[in-house]
C-alpha positions as a printed Julia matrix, in Angstrom:
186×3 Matrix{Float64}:
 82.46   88.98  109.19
 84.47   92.26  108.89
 85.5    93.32  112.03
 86.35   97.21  112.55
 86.37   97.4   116.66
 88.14   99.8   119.03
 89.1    97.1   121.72
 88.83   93.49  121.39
 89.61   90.27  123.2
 89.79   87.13  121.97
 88.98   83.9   124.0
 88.68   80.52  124.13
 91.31   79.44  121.78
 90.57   82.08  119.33
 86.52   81.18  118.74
 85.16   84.02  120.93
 85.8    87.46  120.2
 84.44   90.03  122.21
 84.16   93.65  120.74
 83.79   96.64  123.21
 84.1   100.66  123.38
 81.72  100.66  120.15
 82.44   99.13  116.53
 81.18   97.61  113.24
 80.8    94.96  112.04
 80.4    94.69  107.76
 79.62   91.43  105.4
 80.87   91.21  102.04
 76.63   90.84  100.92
 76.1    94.46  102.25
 75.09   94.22  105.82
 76.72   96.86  108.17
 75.57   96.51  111.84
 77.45   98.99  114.53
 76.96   98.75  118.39
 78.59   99.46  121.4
 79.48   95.6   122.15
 79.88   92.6   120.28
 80.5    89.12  121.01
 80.77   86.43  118.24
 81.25   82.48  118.33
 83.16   81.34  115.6
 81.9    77.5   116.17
 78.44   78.92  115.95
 78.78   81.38  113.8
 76.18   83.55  116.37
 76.82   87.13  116.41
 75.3    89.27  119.57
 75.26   93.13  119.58
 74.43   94.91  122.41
 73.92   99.1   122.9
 72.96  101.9   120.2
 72.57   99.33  117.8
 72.32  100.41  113.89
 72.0    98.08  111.2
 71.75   98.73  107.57
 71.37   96.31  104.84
 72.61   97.61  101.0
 70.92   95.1    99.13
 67.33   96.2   100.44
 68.09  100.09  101.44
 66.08   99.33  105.1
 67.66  100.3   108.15
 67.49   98.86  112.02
 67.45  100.45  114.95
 67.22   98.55  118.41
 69.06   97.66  121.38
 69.97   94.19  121.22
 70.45   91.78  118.03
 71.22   88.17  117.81
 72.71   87.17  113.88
 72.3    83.61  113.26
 75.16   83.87  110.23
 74.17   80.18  108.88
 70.46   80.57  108.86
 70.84   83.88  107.98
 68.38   85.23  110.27
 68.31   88.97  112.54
 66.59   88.98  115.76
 66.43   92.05  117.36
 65.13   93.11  120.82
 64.2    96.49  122.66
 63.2    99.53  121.18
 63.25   98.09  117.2
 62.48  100.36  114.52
 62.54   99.87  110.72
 62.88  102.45  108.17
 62.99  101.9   104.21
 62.51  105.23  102.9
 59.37  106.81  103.7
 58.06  103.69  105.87
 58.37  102.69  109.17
 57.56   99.91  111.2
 57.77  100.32  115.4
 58.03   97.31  118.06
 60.06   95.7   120.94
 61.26   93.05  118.55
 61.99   91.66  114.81
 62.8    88.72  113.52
 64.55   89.75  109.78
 64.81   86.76  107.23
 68.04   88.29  105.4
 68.35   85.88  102.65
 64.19   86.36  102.12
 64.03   90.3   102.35
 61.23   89.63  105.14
 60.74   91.54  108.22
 58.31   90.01  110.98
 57.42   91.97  114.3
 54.59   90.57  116.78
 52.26   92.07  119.32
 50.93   95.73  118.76
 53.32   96.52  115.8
 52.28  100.22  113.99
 53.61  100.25  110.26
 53.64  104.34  109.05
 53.95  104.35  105.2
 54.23  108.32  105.17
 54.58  108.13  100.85
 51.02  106.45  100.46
 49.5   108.27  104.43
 48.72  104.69  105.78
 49.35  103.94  108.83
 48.44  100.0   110.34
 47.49   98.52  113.58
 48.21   94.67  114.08
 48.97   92.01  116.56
 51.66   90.62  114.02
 52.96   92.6   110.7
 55.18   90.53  107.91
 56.65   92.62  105.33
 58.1    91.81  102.18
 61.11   94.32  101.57
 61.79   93.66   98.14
 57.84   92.98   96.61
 56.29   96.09   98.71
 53.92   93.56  100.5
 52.31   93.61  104.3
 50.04   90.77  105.58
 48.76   90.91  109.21
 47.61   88.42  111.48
 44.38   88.74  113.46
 42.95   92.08  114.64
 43.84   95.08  112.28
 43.2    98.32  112.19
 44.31  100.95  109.32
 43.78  104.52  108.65
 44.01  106.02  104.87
 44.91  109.23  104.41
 43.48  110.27  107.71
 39.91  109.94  106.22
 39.06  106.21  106.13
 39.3   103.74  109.03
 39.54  100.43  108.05
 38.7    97.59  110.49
 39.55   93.84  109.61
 41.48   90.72  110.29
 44.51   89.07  108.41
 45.01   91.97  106.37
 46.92   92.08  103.22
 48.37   95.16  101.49
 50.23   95.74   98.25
 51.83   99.03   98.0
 52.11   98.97   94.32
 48.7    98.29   93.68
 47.54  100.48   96.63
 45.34   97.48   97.4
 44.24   96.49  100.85
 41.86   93.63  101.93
 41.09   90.65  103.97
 38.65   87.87  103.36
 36.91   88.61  106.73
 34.56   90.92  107.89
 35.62   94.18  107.82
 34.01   97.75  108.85
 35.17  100.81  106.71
 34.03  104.29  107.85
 35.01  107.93  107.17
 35.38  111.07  109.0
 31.71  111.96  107.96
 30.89  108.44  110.25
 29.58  106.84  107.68
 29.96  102.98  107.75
 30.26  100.55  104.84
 30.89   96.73  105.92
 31.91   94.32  104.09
């Protein structure tokens, strides 16, 4: 870790530092996070953030907004709490929390998650939303909901959508209707 922080103390025999009065913190792969507070463990190689947090990643052009994340540095895993938001160019994917699989390129977020792809006018409903940064992929677990380009609503369970192939389907039942009401199920 990089560590470019207004005030800082160091404790416990030089394996806590504690950031404060706002900073960033960079990695040499291309991760820049910046908060108000920051507290890492050097024996656990934990990082916490805590206020205004921003996070960008180079190697996958998304950025994180939230107010709390926890950066397990040797599993290389993000969790993120508190008013999360993900953006990737023209898509965005709202909850309270994230779990982001750096080394993977995989975002997860659980329980009422909306993902807005603004480019392709889709916009999805789910209990739980995976996304696969780097192969443009979104599966969802159980109940579903999506609406195309504000004409079609599209009702299903474990849902999976390729953005390249502007495919979506499910191998469940799933209700289809459009704003003339008319209903195709499948």
């Amino acid at each position: 870790f990089n560590f470019d922080i207004t005030e800082i103390e160091i404790l416990e025999n030089g394996t806590k530092f504690i950031g404060l009065k706002r900073g960033v913190v960079t990695t040499n792969d291309g991760l820049l996070i910046e908060a108000d507070e920051f507290e890492y463990n050097k024996i656990s190689n934990i990082l916490d953030g805590r206020g205004n947090i921003k996070m960008f990643v180079s190697t996958n052009n998304l950025t994180i907004f939230t107010d709390n994340i926890r950066y397990l540095k040797n599993e290389e895993e993000i969790f993120t709490k508190g008013n999360s938001r993900a953006f990737k160019e023209d898509l965005t994917l709202k909850k309270n929390k994230f779990n982001y699989k750096k080394n993977l390129g995989f975002v997860e977020a659980k329980e009422n998650v909306k993902f807005d792809d603004k480019g392709q006018d889709i916009i999805i409903f789910a209990d739980e939303i995976a996304y696969e940064i780097n192969k443009d992929l979104i599966y969802t677990k159980d109940s579903t909901e999506a609406i195309i380009e504000k004409k079609y609503n599209f009702k299903s369970k474990n849902v999976f959508f390729d953005r390249k192939k502007m495919e979506l389907s499910s191998n469940y039942n799933t209700k289809v209707t459009d704003n003339n009401s008319n209903l195709l199920e499948l």
